[in-house]
Coordinates of C-alpha atoms in Angstrom, one line a residue:
M27 CA -33.9 30.6 -25.5
S28 CA -32.0 27.9 -26.0
Y29 CA -29.3 26.3 -24.1
P30 CA -26.1 24.4 -25.0
P31 CA -26.2 20.9 -24.5
Y32 CA -25.3 19.5 -21.2
G33 CA -22.1 17.8 -22.5
G34 CA -20.5 15.2 -19.9
G35 CA -21.3 11.9 -18.9
G36 CA -23.3 10.6 -21.6
Y37 CA -26.5 12.0 -20.0
P38 CA -28.8 14.1 -21.7
P39 CA -29.7 17.6 -19.9
Q40 CA -33.1 17.6 -18.1
P41 CA -35.7 20.0 -19.2
G42 CA -36.8 22.6 -17.6
Y43 CA -33.6 23.1 -15.5
P44 CA -30.9 25.9 -17.1
A45 CA -27.4 25.1 -17.0
P46 CA -25.0 27.4 -15.1
G47 CA -24.8 30.8 -16.4
G48 CA -21.4 31.7 -18.0
Y49 CA -20.6 28.0 -18.8
G50 CA -20.8 26.2 -22.1
A51 CA -21.2 22.3 -22.3
G52 CA -18.6 20.3 -20.6
P53 CA -18.7 17.4 -18.4
G54 CA -20.8 17.7 -15.3
Y55 CA -19.0 18.3 -11.9
P56 CA -20.5 17.3 -8.5
Q57 CA -21.8 20.6 -6.4
Q58 CA -19.1 22.2 -4.9
P59 CA -19.1 22.9 -1.0
G60 CA -19.7 26.7 0.1
G61 CA -22.3 28.9 -0.1
Y62 CA -21.0 30.5 -3.5
P63 CA -21.6 29.8 -7.0
P64 CA -18.6 28.8 -9.3
P65 CA -16.6 31.7 -10.8
G66 CA -18.2 33.5 -13.6
G67 CA -21.7 34.5 -12.1
A68 CA -24.6 32.8 -11.5
G69 CA -27.0 32.0 -14.5
M70 CA -30.6 33.0 -13.7
P71 CA -33.4 30.8 -14.9
T72 CA -35.6 32.0 -17.6
P73 CA -39.4 32.6 -16.8
E74 CA -40.2 29.4 -18.7
S75 CA -38.2 27.2 -16.3
A76 CA -38.9 29.3 -13.4
S77 CA -42.3 27.6 -12.8
A78 CA -40.9 24.3 -13.0
A79 CA -38.0 24.7 -10.3
A80 CA -39.3 27.7 -8.5
Y81 CA -39.2 25.9 -5.1
G82 CA -36.5 23.7 -3.7
S83 CA -34.5 23.0 -1.0
A84 CA -31.7 25.2 -0.7
A85 CA -29.8 25.7 2.8
P86 CA -30.8 29.0 4.3
G87 CA -28.6 31.7 2.6
G88 CA -28.4 30.5 -0.8
L89 CA -26.7 27.1 0.0
P90 CA -27.6 24.3 -2.8
Y91 CA -27.8 20.8 -1.7
A92 CA -25.2 18.2 -2.9
P93 CA -26.7 16.1 -5.9
Q94 CA -27.8 12.6 -4.8
P95 CA -25.9 9.8 -5.5
G96 CA -27.6 8.0 -8.5
G97 CA -29.5 10.9 -9.7
I98 CA -30.0 11.2 -13.6
G99 CA -27.9 13.8 -15.2
F100 CA -25.2 14.2 -12.6
N101 CA -21.7 13.3 -13.7
S102 CA -18.9 12.5 -11.6
G103 CA -16.0 13.7 -13.6
P104 CA -12.8 15.2 -12.5
P105 CA -13.0 18.5 -10.3
M106 CA -12.4 21.9 -11.7
P107 CA -8.9 23.1 -11.5
G108 CA -8.1 24.4 -8.2
M109 CA -11.3 23.0 -6.6
G110 CA -11.0 19.8 -4.6
P111 CA -14.1 17.4 -5.0
G112 CA -16.6 17.9 -2.2
P113 CA -16.1 15.2 0.5
G114 CA -18.1 12.2 0.3
Y115 CA -20.2 13.0 -2.6
P116 CA -18.2 11.4 -6.1
G117 CA -17.7 8.1 -6.6
Q118 CA -20.8 6.8 -4.3
A119 CA -22.3 3.6 -5.7
P120 CA -26.1 4.3 -7.2
Q121 CA -28.7 3.3 -4.9
P122 CA -32.4 3.0 -5.6
G123 CA -34.7 5.4 -5.3
Y124 CA -33.6 8.7 -2.9
P125 CA -32.7 7.4 0.6
P126 CA -31.8 9.9 3.2
Q127 CA -28.1 10.6 3.6
G128 CA -26.3 10.9 6.5
G129 CA -25.3 14.6 6.3
A130 CA -27.2 17.2 8.2
Y131 CA -29.5 17.8 5.2
P132 CA -31.1 14.5 4.4
G133 CA -33.5 13.9 1.5
A134 CA -36.8 15.1 1.3
Q135 CA -39.5 13.0 2.9
P136 CA -43.1 12.7 1.8
G137 CA -45.0 15.9 2.1
Y138 CA -41.8 18.4 1.8
P139 CA -41.3 20.1 -1.2
A140 CA -38.4 19.2 -3.8
P141 CA -34.9 20.7 -3.5
Q142 CA -34.5 24.0 -5.3
P143 CA -31.6 24.7 -7.2
G144 CA -29.3 27.4 -5.6
Y145 CA -28.1 30.1 -7.5
G146 CA -25.7 28.7 -10.0
G147 CA -25.9 25.4 -8.6
S148 CA -26.6 22.0 -10.5
A149 CA -30.0 21.1 -11.1
P150 CA -31.7 18.8 -8.9
P151 CA -33.1 15.2 -10.0
P152 CA -36.4 15.1 -11.3
S153 CA -39.2 14.3 -8.9
G154 CA -39.7 10.7 -8.3
P155 CA -41.2 8.6 -5.7
G156 CA -40.8 10.5 -1.9
Y157 CA -40.4 14.0 -3.6
A158 CA -43.5 16.2 -3.6
P159 CA -44.3 18.2 -6.5
A160 CA -42.9 21.4 -6.7
P161 CA -45.2 24.4 -5.7
P162 CA -45.8 27.5 -7.8
G163 CA -43.7 30.6 -6.3
G164 CA -40.7 32.8 -6.9
Y165 CA -37.3 32.5 -6.5
G166 CA -36.5 32.3 -2.9
G167 CA -35.5 29.4 -0.6
P168 CA -38.3 27.1 0.9
A169 CA -40.6 28.2 3.6
P170 CA -38.9 27.9 6.9
G171 CA -37.9 24.5 8.2
Y172 CA -38.8 22.7 4.9
G173 CA -35.8 20.3 3.7
Q174 CA -35.5 19.4 7.0
P175 CA -36.5 16.8 9.4
P176 CA -39.0 18.0 11.5
Q177 CA -37.2 17.6 14.7
Q178 CA -34.6 20.0 13.4
Q179 CA -36.7 23.2 12.3
Q180 CA -35.5 26.4 11.7
P181 CA -36.1 29.1 14.3
P182 CA -38.6 31.7 12.8
Y183 CA -37.5 35.2 11.4
G184 CA -36.1 37.2 14.3
A185 CA -34.8 34.5 16.2
G186 CA -31.5 35.0 14.9
G187 CA -29.5 34.2 11.7
V188 CA -29.2 30.8 10.8
G189 CA -25.8 29.6 9.5
G190 CA -24.4 26.6 8.0
P191 CA -25.0 23.1 9.2
A192 CA -22.6 21.7 11.9
G193 CA -19.9 20.3 10.1
G194 CA -20.5 21.1 6.8
Y195 CA -20.3 23.4 3.8
P196 CA -17.3 25.3 4.6
G197 CA -17.1 29.2 4.0
A198 CA -21.1 29.3 5.5
P199 CA -21.7 31.9 8.3
P200 CA -21.5 30.3 11.7
A201 CA -24.8 29.7 13.3
G202 CA -26.3 32.8 14.5
G203 CA -23.7 35.2 12.9
Y204 CA -24.4 38.5 11.5
G205 CA -25.4 38.9 8.0
A206 CA -27.0 35.3 8.0
P207 CA -30.1 35.4 6.4
P208 CA -33.4 34.2 7.8
A209 CA -34.6 30.6 7.3
G210 CA -36.6 30.4 4.2
G211 CA -34.4 32.9 2.0
Y212 CA -35.3 36.1 0.8
G213 CA -38.4 36.0 -1.2
A214 CA -39.8 33.0 -0.1
P215 CA -43.6 33.0 0.5
P216 CA -44.2 33.2 4.2
A217 CA -45.2 29.9 5.9
G218 CA -48.6 29.8 7.6
G219 CA -49.4 33.6 6.5
A220 CA -46.4 35.0 8.5
G221 CA -43.3 36.5 6.9
Y222 CA -41.7 39.8 6.2
G223 CA -43.9 42.5 7.1
A224 CA -46.0 40.3 9.7
P225 CA -45.4 41.2 13.3
A226 CA -42.7 39.3 15.4
P227 CA -44.1 36.4 17.4
Q228 CA -45.3 37.3 20.9
S229 CA -44.0 35.9 23.7
G230 CA -46.2 33.0 25.0
G231 CA -46.1 31.0 21.6
Y232 CA -45.6 31.6 18.1
G233 CA -48.5 33.2 16.5
A234 CA -50.1 33.3 20.0
P235 CA -51.7 36.7 21.2
S236 CA -49.5 38.3 23.9
A237 CA -50.8 37.5 27.3
P238 CA -53.3 40.1 28.4
H239 CA -52.1 43.1 30.6
Q240 CA -53.1 42.7 33.9
Q241 CA -54.1 45.3 36.1
Y242 CA -51.8 45.7 39.0
G243 CA -53.6 44.6 42.3
G244 CA -57.0 44.4 43.2
Y245 CA -59.2 41.8 45.5
G246 CA -59.4 39.4 42.5
N247 CA -56.3 40.3 40.9
P248 CA -52.9 39.5 42.4
G249 CA -49.9 42.0 42.4
A250 CA -49.5 45.1 44.3
P251 CA -52.2 47.8 44.4
T252 CA -52.9 50.7 42.5
G253 CA -56.3 51.1 44.1
N254 CA -58.1 48.9 41.6
Y255 CA -60.3 45.8 43.0
G256 CA -60.1 44.0 39.4
N257 CA -61.4 40.8 38.3
V258 CA -59.6 37.5 38.6
P259 CA -58.0 37.1 35.4
N260 CA -56.9 33.5 35.7
A261 CA -59.5 30.9 37.4
S262 CA -56.9 28.2 36.8
S263 CA -56.4 27.6 40.5
Y264 CA -59.9 28.7 42.0
S265 CA -62.5 27.2 39.0
Q266 CA -64.7 30.0 40.0
P267 CA -67.3 31.2 37.5
R268 CA -66.6 34.2 35.6
E269 CA -66.9 37.4 37.8
E270 CA -68.2 41.1 37.0
G271 CA -68.8 44.0 39.1
T272 CA -71.6 46.3 39.2
L273 CA -69.2 49.5 39.2
K274 CA -67.3 49.7 36.3
P275 CA -65.0 52.8 34.8
Y276 CA -66.7 55.8 34.0
S277 CA -66.8 56.3 30.1
N278 CA -66.7 60.3 30.3
F279 CA -64.4 60.5 33.1
N280 CA -62.9 64.1 33.4
V281 CA -60.8 64.3 36.7
E282 CA -60.8 68.4 36.5
Q283 CA -64.4 68.4 36.1
D284 CA -64.9 66.1 39.2
C285 CA -62.7 67.9 41.2
Q286 CA -64.2 71.1 40.4
A287 CA -67.8 69.6 41.4
L288 CA -66.9 68.2 44.3
R289 CA -65.2 71.5 45.8
K290 CA -68.1 73.3 44.8
A291 CA -70.5 70.7 46.5
M292 CA -68.7 71.1 49.8
K293 CA -67.6 74.8 49.5
G294 CA -69.7 77.4 51.5
F295 CA -72.8 76.9 53.5
G296 CA -74.2 73.3 53.2
T297 CA -73.1 70.4 51.2
D298 CA -74.6 68.9 48.2
E299 CA -74.6 65.4 48.8
K300 CA -76.2 64.1 45.7
V301 CA -73.0 65.4 43.7
I302 CA -70.7 63.5 46.0
I303 CA -72.9 60.4 45.5
E304 CA -73.1 60.7 41.8
I305 CA -69.3 61.1 41.8
L306 CA -68.0 58.9 44.3
G307 CA -70.5 56.0 43.5
R308 CA -70.1 56.0 39.9
R309 CA -66.1 56.2 39.5
S310 CA -63.8 53.2 39.7
S311 CA -61.0 53.0 42.3
D312 CA -58.5 53.8 40.0
Q313 CA -60.5 57.0 38.9
R314 CA -61.1 58.2 42.4
Q315 CA -57.4 57.9 43.2
N316 CA -56.9 60.3 40.2
I317 CA -59.5 62.6 41.6
K318 CA -57.9 62.5 45.0
V319 CA -54.7 63.7 43.6
M320 CA -55.8 65.9 41.2
Y321 CA -58.2 67.6 44.0
K322 CA -55.0 68.4 46.0
T323 CA -53.1 69.9 42.9
C324 CA -56.0 72.1 42.0
F325 CA -57.0 73.4 45.3
G326 CA -53.8 72.5 47.7
R327 CA -56.5 71.0 50.0
D328 CA -56.9 67.1 50.8
L329 CA -60.4 65.7 49.7
V330 CA -60.4 62.9 52.5
S331 CA -60.1 65.9 55.2
D332 CA -62.6 68.0 53.6
L333 CA -65.0 65.0 53.2
K334 CA -64.5 64.2 57.0
S335 CA -65.7 67.7 57.7
E336 CA -68.5 67.9 55.7
L337 CA -70.0 64.5 56.2
G338 CA -71.1 62.6 59.2
G339 CA -72.2 58.8 60.4
R340 CA -72.2 55.7 58.1
F341 CA -72.4 57.8 54.9
E342 CA -69.1 59.5 55.9
D343 CA -67.5 55.9 56.6
A344 CA -68.7 54.4 53.2
C345 CA -67.2 57.7 51.4
I346 CA -63.9 57.6 53.4
A347 CA -63.7 53.8 52.4
L348 CA -64.6 54.3 48.8
M349 CA -61.4 57.0 48.9
M350 CA -59.0 54.2 49.9
R351 CA -57.0 51.9 47.8
W352 CA -58.3 48.1 48.4
D353 CA -55.2 47.3 50.3
E354 CA -55.3 50.6 52.5
F355 CA -59.0 49.5 53.3
D356 CA -58.1 46.4 54.1
A357 CA -55.2 47.1 56.5
Y358 CA -57.7 49.8 58.2
E359 CA -60.5 47.5 58.8
L360 CA -57.9 45.1 60.2
R361 CA -56.5 47.8 62.5
R362 CA -59.8 48.8 63.4
A363 CA -60.7 45.1 64.3
M364 CA -57.8 44.7 66.7
R365 CA -57.7 48.5 68.1
G366 CA -59.4 49.2 71.4
A367 CA -61.2 47.0 74.1
G368 CA -62.3 43.7 72.4
T369 CA -61.3 42.1 69.1
D370 CA -63.7 41.9 65.8
E371 CA -62.8 38.4 65.0
A372 CA -65.2 38.1 62.4
A373 CA -63.5 40.9 60.3
L374 CA -60.0 39.2 61.0
I375 CA -61.6 35.9 59.5
E376 CA -63.2 37.7 56.6
I377 CA -60.5 39.4 55.2
L378 CA -57.4 37.2 55.9
C379 CA -59.5 33.9 55.2
T380 CA -60.6 35.2 51.5
R381 CA -57.8 37.0 50.0
N382 CA -55.3 35.4 48.2
N383 CA -51.4 35.0 48.6
T384 CA -50.4 38.0 46.6
Q385 CA -53.0 40.0 48.4
I386 CA -52.2 39.1 51.8
K387 CA -48.7 40.0 51.0
T388 CA -49.8 43.4 50.1
I389 CA -51.9 43.8 53.1
L390 CA -48.9 43.1 55.2
A391 CA -46.7 45.7 53.5
T392 CA -49.4 48.1 53.5
Y393 CA -50.5 47.7 57.3
K394 CA -46.7 48.2 58.2
L395 CA -46.5 51.5 56.2
M396 CA -49.8 52.7 57.3
Y397 CA -49.2 52.0 61.3
G398 CA -45.5 51.0 61.7
R399 CA -46.7 47.7 63.3
D400 CA -46.3 44.1 62.0
L401 CA -49.5 42.8 61.4
E402 CA -48.9 39.3 62.4
K403 CA -47.6 40.3 65.9
D404 CA -50.8 42.4 66.3
I405 CA -52.9 39.1 65.5
V406 CA -50.7 37.2 67.9
S407 CA -51.2 39.5 70.7
E408 CA -54.9 40.1 70.1
T409 CA -56.2 36.1 69.7
S410 CA -55.1 32.8 71.0
G411 CA -55.1 29.3 70.8
H412 CA -56.0 27.2 67.6
F413 CA -57.6 30.5 66.2
K414 CA -54.3 32.3 66.3
K415 CA -52.4 29.6 64.7
L416 CA -55.0 29.5 61.8
L417 CA -54.5 33.4 61.5
V418 CA -51.0 33.2 61.5
S419 CA -51.0 30.6 58.8
M420 CA -53.2 32.7 56.6
C421 CA -50.7 35.5 56.9
A422 CA -47.7 33.6 55.8
A423 CA -49.4 33.7 52.7
G424 CA -48.0 30.2 51.7
R425 CA -51.1 28.5 50.0
Q426 CA -49.8 26.4 46.8
E427 CA -52.3 27.9 44.7
H428 CA -51.1 26.5 41.4
Q429 CA -51.0 22.8 42.6
T430 CA -52.7 20.4 40.5
V431 CA -54.8 18.2 41.7
D432 CA -53.7 14.5 43.0
F433 CA -56.6 12.4 43.8
N434 CA -54.4 10.0 45.8
K435 CA -52.9 12.7 48.1
A436 CA -56.8 13.8 48.2
R437 CA -57.6 10.3 49.6
A438 CA -54.9 10.2 52.1
D439 CA -55.7 13.6 53.6
A440 CA -59.4 12.8 53.8
Q441 CA -58.8 9.9 55.7
A442 CA -56.0 11.9 57.6
L443 CA -59.1 14.8 58.6
F444 CA -61.2 11.6 59.5
N445 CA -58.7 10.3 61.7
A446 CA -58.0 13.8 63.4
G447 CA -61.6 14.3 64.1
E448 CA -64.5 11.9 64.1
R449 CA -62.6 8.8 64.5
R450 CA -60.9 9.7 67.5
W451 CA -61.3 11.1 71.0
G452 CA -60.8 14.9 70.9
T453 CA -59.5 16.5 67.7
D454 CA -56.2 17.2 66.2
E455 CA -57.1 20.8 65.2
N456 CA -53.4 21.2 63.6
K457 CA -54.0 18.5 61.1
F458 CA -57.3 20.4 59.9
N459 CA -55.2 23.5 60.0
M460 CA -52.2 22.2 57.8
I461 CA -54.7 21.0 55.0
L462 CA -57.2 23.7 54.7
A463 CA -54.6 26.4 55.0
S464 CA -51.8 24.8 52.7
Q465 CA -53.5 23.2 49.8
S466 CA -54.9 24.7 46.7
Y467 CA -58.5 25.4 46.1
E468 CA -59.0 22.5 43.7
Q469 CA -57.0 20.3 45.7
C470 CA -59.3 21.0 48.9
R471 CA -62.4 20.4 46.7
A472 CA -60.8 17.0 46.1
V473 CA -60.1 16.2 49.5
F474 CA -63.9 17.4 50.5
Q475 CA -65.4 15.0 48.2
E476 CA -63.2 12.1 49.5
Y477 CA -63.9 13.1 52.7
T478 CA -67.8 12.6 52.2
K479 CA -67.0 9.2 51.1
V480 CA -64.9 8.1 53.8
S481 CA -66.9 9.7 56.9
Q482 CA -70.4 9.7 55.3
R483 CA -71.1 13.1 56.3
D484 CA -69.9 16.4 55.0
I485 CA -66.8 18.3 55.9
E486 CA -68.9 21.5 57.1
Q487 CA -71.0 19.0 59.6
S488 CA -67.7 17.5 61.0
I489 CA -66.0 21.0 61.5
K490 CA -69.3 22.1 63.5
S491 CA -69.3 18.9 65.3
E492 CA -65.5 18.9 66.5
M493 CA -64.6 22.6 66.8
S494 CA -66.3 25.8 68.2
G495 CA -66.0 29.4 68.4
D496 CA -63.8 31.6 66.2
L497 CA -61.7 28.6 65.2
A498 CA -64.9 27.1 63.7
T499 CA -66.2 30.1 62.3
G500 CA -62.4 30.4 60.5
M501 CA -62.5 26.8 59.2
L502 CA -65.9 27.0 57.8
T503 CA -65.1 30.4 56.4
I504 CA -62.1 28.6 54.3
V505 CA -64.6 25.7 53.4
R506 CA -67.2 28.0 51.9
V507 CA -65.1 30.3 50.3
I508 CA -63.3 27.3 48.3
R509 CA -66.8 25.8 47.4
N510 CA -68.6 29.1 46.7
K511 CA -66.9 32.6 47.0
H512 CA -70.2 34.4 46.0
G513 CA -72.4 32.4 48.3
Y514 CA -70.0 33.1 51.1
F515 CA -70.4 37.0 50.7
A516 CA -73.9 36.8 49.9
D517 CA -74.6 35.0 53.4
R518 CA -72.2 38.0 55.0
L519 CA -74.4 40.6 53.6
Y520 CA -77.8 38.6 54.6
H521 CA -76.5 38.2 58.1
S522 CA -75.2 41.7 58.3
M523 CA -79.1 43.1 57.6
K524 CA -81.0 40.2 59.2
G525 CA -82.8 41.2 62.5
L526 CA -82.9 44.1 64.6
G527 CA -80.3 46.6 63.7
T528 CA -77.5 46.5 61.1
D529 CA -73.6 45.4 61.1
D530 CA -73.0 48.5 58.8
R531 CA -69.3 47.7 59.1
T532 CA -69.5 44.4 57.3
L533 CA -72.3 46.0 55.1
I534 CA -69.9 48.6 53.9
R535 CA -66.8 46.7 53.7
V536 CA -68.3 43.8 51.6
I537 CA -70.3 46.1 49.2
V538 CA -67.1 48.5 48.9
S539 CA -64.7 45.8 48.3
R540 CA -66.9 43.7 46.0
C541 CA -68.7 46.2 44.0
E542 CA -65.8 46.3 41.4
V543 CA -65.1 42.3 41.4
D544 CA -68.0 40.3 41.6
M545 CA -71.0 41.6 43.0
K546 CA -73.3 40.6 40.1
Q547 CA -72.6 36.9 41.1
I548 CA -73.1 37.9 44.8
K549 CA -76.5 39.3 43.9
M550 CA -77.7 36.2 42.0
E551 CA -76.3 34.2 44.9
F552 CA -78.2 36.3 47.3
Q553 CA -81.7 36.0 45.1
N554 CA -81.0 32.3 45.2
R555 CA -80.3 31.7 48.6
Y556 CA -82.9 33.7 50.3
G557 CA -85.5 34.5 47.7
K558 CA -84.8 38.4 47.8
D559 CA -83.3 41.1 45.7
L560 CA -80.2 42.2 47.4
V561 CA -80.9 45.8 46.4
G562 CA -84.4 45.5 47.8
F563 CA -83.1 44.2 51.1
V564 CA -80.6 47.0 51.4
R565 CA -83.2 49.4 50.5
D566 CA -85.3 48.3 53.2
D567 CA -82.6 48.1 55.9
V568 CA -80.9 51.6 55.7
S569 CA -81.8 55.0 54.9
G570 CA -80.6 58.6 53.8
D571 CA -77.7 59.3 51.7
Y572 CA -76.0 56.3 53.1
R573 CA -78.7 54.4 51.5
R574 CA -78.5 56.3 48.1
L575 CA -74.7 55.6 48.0
M576 CA -75.1 51.8 48.8
L577 CA -77.7 51.4 46.3
T578 CA -75.6 53.2 43.5
L579 CA -72.7 51.0 44.1
L580 CA -75.0 47.7 43.7
S581 CA -77.0 49.4 40.5
D582 CA -76.4 47.7 37.2
Y583 CA -75.9 50.7 35.1

């Protein structure tokens, strides 16, 4: 197919670029402003010329680029009747090469594709220095962001319509207006493998996978509870190794079958403890909560009440602990530690000095809901001195968990701790309390390292020499949890079974609260520290159905 010669200005027509459809030969006109072709309809390029001018830099929405000054084949004849000349285009002195223009769309830089002719617009100048060769492709506009400087990239598809440039191209839709086509033009090949038909970018970064859904609550998982002890989803503030529990959700869980089996196990004469162990010891906390609800739905009976009436001793205590949500169990243990004569300070320390901010806030609310009492007030009434201040600080849940490490501050805090303890007569316990209760775990680790340089002693040695009693135990617990949480719980389990007798409350509390969180790591720490297998240690220390349930929770199956 042939085209009439391009008649104006004495310049020959450029090969591969069709003349505007509907017009014969005539003097060349500068590109008129606006997003629409000249009257008469836009002539579509032929297949032969499409490959040569497939990609260009039409503005989003089909707006063609204005001709560059000094380009070959562009004549600056008189304007068409009824149409004024484009502002700033005719009459400009030719410049060498193709320098960037001062408007919103500067000339293409190295690495950007050459401008594309708009529908019916004038053909751009041929490729020259500074213009990348036109890639093969279809009729659409450029991939999003091309033809613009990098700092003015177009928003991706789905982020709102794209209007004309500020202060230019009259008649173009306003920025973000309805009907404005997405950047890149219809039919443009998707950039980076994304385009129409590709999923919209998820929050958290273009092309990045959406943040994984975090379970709501749990010892290692900040958030309100659902009865799940959960793993730590983000270790940015703690730098702990990967954590894994021994108890996992049961894969073939059927809540109705479990309820029927439990009812049958406790109905009539005698109790089938093996069925109870098999179900409660191999179902996750969330699954056990579902069983508790469905049991009442099916039989009009409370499962916990039935368990209490059928079981006894430590086996009953362990089963009842398993039927509580994690926050209920912590609140229950805190209340038990302060109820009646005496106070179980070790339980208060273990819970309050090892939970994170979100967990402590949840425990405070659950304690109030369960007992109609304020946990902090109960602690104040049951403890005293600097130990009371430490526990109140823990209840405040104000640790700067996402604090970044500041080594200058760490050195200053280490010196302050040294000055508050070993360097003076007496001890300023408030300084230890302030730093250990408020700084992030990573910041505290940096402080401990700097403290060794300052004092030539480990921080634990200094605490033991400067403090005593429950305060020393509380401070040491914080230090040990910050350094190695799994090692701390391994120590708690070892000392609950060491020697004559067994601290069953501690044994039950640690195994029940950690079996879905990090019991595998605790078992490894136990082996490394004491040269003994935790499962074997428990087997030798307890007996009966109580032992079978504890071993089920500790088993890797």
